[in-house]
Amino acid sequence: MLKPLVIVALLIGAPVLAHAAEPTVTPRPEHGYFSVGKPRWFISTKSDIGILYLKPYFSAGYGRPHWIWAGIDANAILTMDMFQSYAGVRAASPIIDLAFGFRDTWSFHRPFLTPAASYSYTDVQRAPGRKARYWAWEAEAVGVAPLPYSALVADLIAIKLLDKPSSRFLYEESYRAIVADSMYAVLRVAAVARLLHENALKIGVLGEHVFETGRSSPVFRVGPIAALQLTDHLEILGVATFAVKSPDSLGLTLGTYGLVGLRYRWATDEPDPKLPWQGTFIP
């Protein structure tokens, strides 16, 4: 599960976007710290803590962690609005990333919805009924096209809701959109520029398209994304996308996708492990 952090994960998770070689007193790995070392069995983390959210994220498998590997993912997300847990399998590289898994979502505020042509913030937030809990499977494919000092990233996700009542609609906590059908899709495309020393700063524009939802029209959002690599293990990340097309009027609170946080990476048997407050400052 890469949600709700999937876009920033695309921005900074593919090491081909993270570093470029520059002359230094001590030579640095051309493609970043985690690109070197022997393939091995490992346990790793890329956990986040941010403004009003917490995401512990662990992986286990074989390869070079955070670079080229295959194995399993297990993670969870806790926000003010929901709790979600996920488990699945993944095969990852700097150019393509494939994943399949199951997630369980508990909404703290919003129930399944009575069908309507359009919803407002009040319609969703104050709807009567027991708060929604639902299972889903997700299949995801991420592709990265590296360019000089930049990159293009595409992320296609197919989602199948396994226990949504057929007579109800659902505000999907992961994708900030209301869906009618049990199966739908999300396409995200980002253009990213890489700046500063070792390309530590990544900034770009993200477009999100939530479609095949069974509603009268899809949801389209657009906005800025950014990440700053502080050390080999620690990054600042952020994203904010705003609805430019939607069948609903959910306002900034429910209709916008946004986050700001810190991400920490670690793996067993890495050459120079550091705690989050340790490490050489890169920018």
Short mmCIF file of C-alpha atoms in Angstrom, two decimals, residues 85-266:
data_model
loop_
_atom_site.label_atom_id
_atom_site.label_comp_id
_atom_site.label_asym_id
_atom_site.label_seq_id
_atom_site.Cartn_x
_atom_site.Cartn_y
_atom_site.Cartn_z
CA SER A 85 -3.53 -1.71 7.32
CA TYR A 86 -2.02 -3.42 4.28
CA ALA A 87 -0.06 -6.54 3.30
CA GLY A 88 1.12 -7.57 -0.14
CA VAL A 89 3.93 -8.53 -2.50
CA ARG A 90 6.22 -6.22 -4.47
CA ALA A 91 8.91 -6.33 -7.16
CA ALA A 92 10.79 -3.04 -7.35
CA SER A 93 13.50 -1.43 -9.47
CA PRO A 94 14.49 2.15 -10.33
CA ILE A 95 12.44 2.02 -13.55
CA ILE A 96 9.40 -0.13 -12.76
CA ASP A 97 7.62 -1.08 -9.55
CA LEU A 98 4.85 -3.73 -9.40
CA ALA A 99 2.71 -4.51 -6.35
CA PHE A 100 -0.40 -6.42 -5.33
CA GLY A 101 -1.98 -6.54 -1.89
CA PHE A 102 -4.99 -6.30 0.38
CA ARG A 103 -5.98 -3.44 2.68
CA ASP A 104 -8.48 -3.03 5.50
CA THR A 105 -9.83 0.50 6.11
CA TRP A 106 -11.66 1.90 9.13
CA SER A 107 -13.25 5.35 8.66
CA PHE A 108 -13.57 7.36 11.89
CA HIS A 109 -16.19 9.83 10.64
CA ARG A 110 -17.92 8.77 7.41
CA PRO A 111 -20.44 5.97 6.74
CA PHE A 112 -21.46 4.32 3.48
CA LEU A 113 -23.55 6.87 1.57
CA THR A 114 -27.05 6.85 0.14
CA PRO A 115 -26.68 7.19 -3.67
CA ALA A 116 -26.91 10.72 -5.05
CA ALA A 117 -25.88 12.56 -8.21
CA SER A 118 -23.69 14.96 -6.25
CA TYR A 119 -22.48 15.45 -2.68
CA SER A 120 -21.37 18.42 -0.62
CA TYR A 121 -19.01 18.38 2.35
CA THR A 122 -22.01 18.38 4.72
CA ASP A 123 -23.68 15.50 2.87
CA VAL A 124 -20.64 13.30 3.48
CA GLN A 125 -19.47 14.48 6.89
CA ARG A 126 -22.92 14.44 8.52
CA ALA A 127 -24.41 11.40 6.79
CA PRO A 128 -26.20 9.06 9.21
CA GLY A 129 -25.20 5.46 9.83
CA ARG A 130 -22.40 3.34 11.22
CA LYS A 131 -18.91 4.42 10.17
CA ALA A 132 -17.61 2.53 7.15
CA ARG A 133 -15.14 -0.31 7.32
CA TYR A 134 -14.16 -2.07 4.11
CA TRP A 135 -11.65 -4.44 2.50
CA ALA A 136 -10.07 -4.00 -0.92
CA TRP A 137 -7.38 -5.44 -3.12
CA GLU A 138 -5.09 -3.25 -5.18
CA ALA A 139 -2.86 -3.93 -8.18
CA GLU A 140 -0.33 -1.20 -8.96
CA ALA A 141 2.25 -0.51 -11.65
CA VAL A 142 4.69 2.41 -11.46
CA GLY A 143 6.94 3.47 -14.33
CA VAL A 144 9.76 6.04 -14.25
CA ALA A 145 11.29 7.70 -17.32
CA PRO A 146 14.58 9.39 -16.24
CA LEU A 147 15.55 12.54 -18.15
CA PRO A 148 18.45 15.02 -17.71
CA TYR A 149 17.90 16.72 -14.35
CA SER A 150 14.27 15.54 -14.37
CA ALA A 151 11.95 12.56 -14.70
CA LEU A 152 8.43 11.56 -15.66
CA VAL A 153 6.52 9.20 -13.37
CA ALA A 154 3.27 7.32 -14.06
CA ASP A 155 1.33 5.28 -11.50
CA LEU A 156 -1.69 3.15 -12.46
CA ILE A 157 -3.76 1.51 -9.72
CA ALA A 158 -6.73 -0.86 -10.04
CA ILE A 159 -8.86 -1.14 -6.90
CA LYS A 160 -11.54 -3.72 -6.07
CA LEU A 161 -13.71 -3.07 -3.01
CA LEU A 162 -14.58 -6.48 -1.62
CA ASP A 163 -17.41 -5.80 0.81
CA LYS A 164 -18.99 -2.45 -0.14
CA PRO A 165 -22.81 -2.75 -0.06
CA SER A 166 -24.06 -2.69 -3.65
CA SER A 167 -26.80 -0.23 -2.70
CA ARG A 168 -24.40 2.33 -1.22
CA PHE A 169 -21.70 4.73 -2.37
CA LEU A 170 -18.38 5.15 -0.54
CA TYR A 171 -16.08 8.04 0.26
CA GLU A 172 -12.73 6.33 -0.37
CA GLU A 173 -10.35 7.53 2.33
CA SER A 174 -7.26 6.56 0.32
CA TYR A 175 -8.14 8.49 -2.83
CA ARG A 176 -10.32 11.33 -1.51
CA ALA A 177 -13.19 10.59 -3.90
CA ILE A 178 -16.70 9.11 -3.80
CA VAL A 179 -17.17 5.88 -5.75
CA ALA A 180 -20.31 3.99 -6.73
CA ASP A 181 -18.84 0.86 -8.32
CA SER A 182 -16.87 -1.74 -6.40
CA MET A 183 -14.03 -1.63 -8.95
CA TYR A 184 -12.39 1.56 -10.18
CA ALA A 185 -8.97 2.94 -11.15
CA VAL A 186 -6.57 5.77 -10.41
CA LEU A 187 -3.93 7.20 -12.75
CA ARG A 188 -1.27 9.57 -11.44
CA VAL A 189 1.30 11.32 -13.63
CA ALA A 190 4.08 13.56 -12.34
CA ALA A 191 6.78 15.66 -13.98
CA VAL A 192 9.72 16.19 -11.62
CA ALA A 193 12.81 18.43 -11.73
CA ARG A 194 15.97 17.58 -9.73
CA LEU A 195 17.95 20.43 -8.21
CA LEU A 196 20.70 21.29 -5.67
CA HIS A 197 23.73 19.24 -4.65
CA GLU A 198 23.32 15.56 -5.61
CA ASN A 199 19.87 16.53 -6.91
CA ALA A 200 18.68 16.56 -3.30
CA LEU A 201 15.65 18.74 -4.10
CA LYS A 202 12.88 17.28 -6.24
CA ILE A 203 9.95 19.51 -7.23
CA GLY A 204 7.22 18.95 -9.75
CA VAL A 205 3.57 18.88 -10.73
CA LEU A 206 1.20 15.98 -10.15
CA GLY A 207 -2.06 15.15 -11.92
CA GLU A 208 -4.49 12.61 -10.40
CA HIS A 209 -7.34 10.99 -12.35
CA VAL A 210 -9.89 8.85 -10.44
CA PHE A 211 -12.07 7.12 -13.01
CA GLU A 212 -14.43 4.21 -13.74
CA THR A 213 -16.14 4.94 -10.43
CA GLY A 214 -19.70 4.53 -11.69
CA ARG A 215 -20.37 8.26 -11.16
CA SER A 216 -21.45 10.81 -13.76
CA SER A 217 -17.87 12.07 -14.24
CA PRO A 218 -14.36 11.25 -13.00
CA VAL A 219 -12.34 13.22 -10.46
CA PHE A 220 -9.28 15.13 -11.62
CA ARG A 221 -6.86 16.91 -9.28
CA VAL A 222 -3.61 18.76 -9.89
CA GLY A 223 -1.00 20.37 -7.66
CA PRO A 224 2.64 20.62 -6.54
CA ILE A 225 4.86 17.87 -5.12
CA ALA A 226 8.27 18.26 -3.50
CA ALA A 227 10.89 16.28 -1.59
CA LEU A 228 14.20 17.28 -0.01
CA GLN A 229 16.80 14.59 0.76
CA LEU A 230 18.44 15.65 4.03
CA THR A 231 20.72 12.63 4.55
CA ASP A 232 21.06 9.18 3.01
CA HIS A 233 18.35 7.98 5.40
CA LEU A 234 16.05 10.97 5.99
CA GLU A 235 13.84 13.05 3.66
CA ILE A 236 11.22 15.78 3.88
CA LEU A 237 8.26 15.23 1.57
CA GLY A 238 5.06 17.02 0.64
CA VAL A 239 2.18 17.04 -1.82
CA ALA A 240 -1.04 18.99 -2.31
CA THR A 241 -3.46 18.38 -5.19
CA PHE A 242 -6.72 20.27 -5.68
CA ALA A 243 -9.89 19.19 -7.48
CA VAL A 244 -10.39 20.86 -10.87
CA LYS A 245 -13.11 18.44 -12.00
CA SER A 246 -15.49 16.40 -9.85
CA PRO A 247 -19.19 15.48 -9.65
CA ASP A 248 -19.07 16.66 -6.01
CA SER A 249 -18.36 19.85 -4.04
CA LEU A 250 -16.33 18.47 -1.13
CA GLY A 251 -14.26 21.56 -0.41
CA LEU A 252 -10.62 21.59 0.65
CA THR A 253 -11.13 19.30 3.63
CA LEU A 254 -12.50 16.26 1.76
CA GLY A 255 -11.67 17.07 -1.86
CA THR A 256 -7.95 17.85 -1.54
CA TYR A 257 -5.12 15.32 -1.28
CA GLY A 258 -2.28 16.67 0.84
CA LEU A 259 0.49 15.76 3.29
CA VAL A 260 3.77 17.02 4.74
CA GLY A 261 6.13 14.70 6.63
CA LEU A 262 9.49 13.05 7.20
CA ARG A 263 10.51 9.66 5.78
CA TYR A 264 13.21 7.46 7.31
CA ARG A 265 14.87 4.59 5.42
CA TRP A 266 16.87 1.74 6.97
#
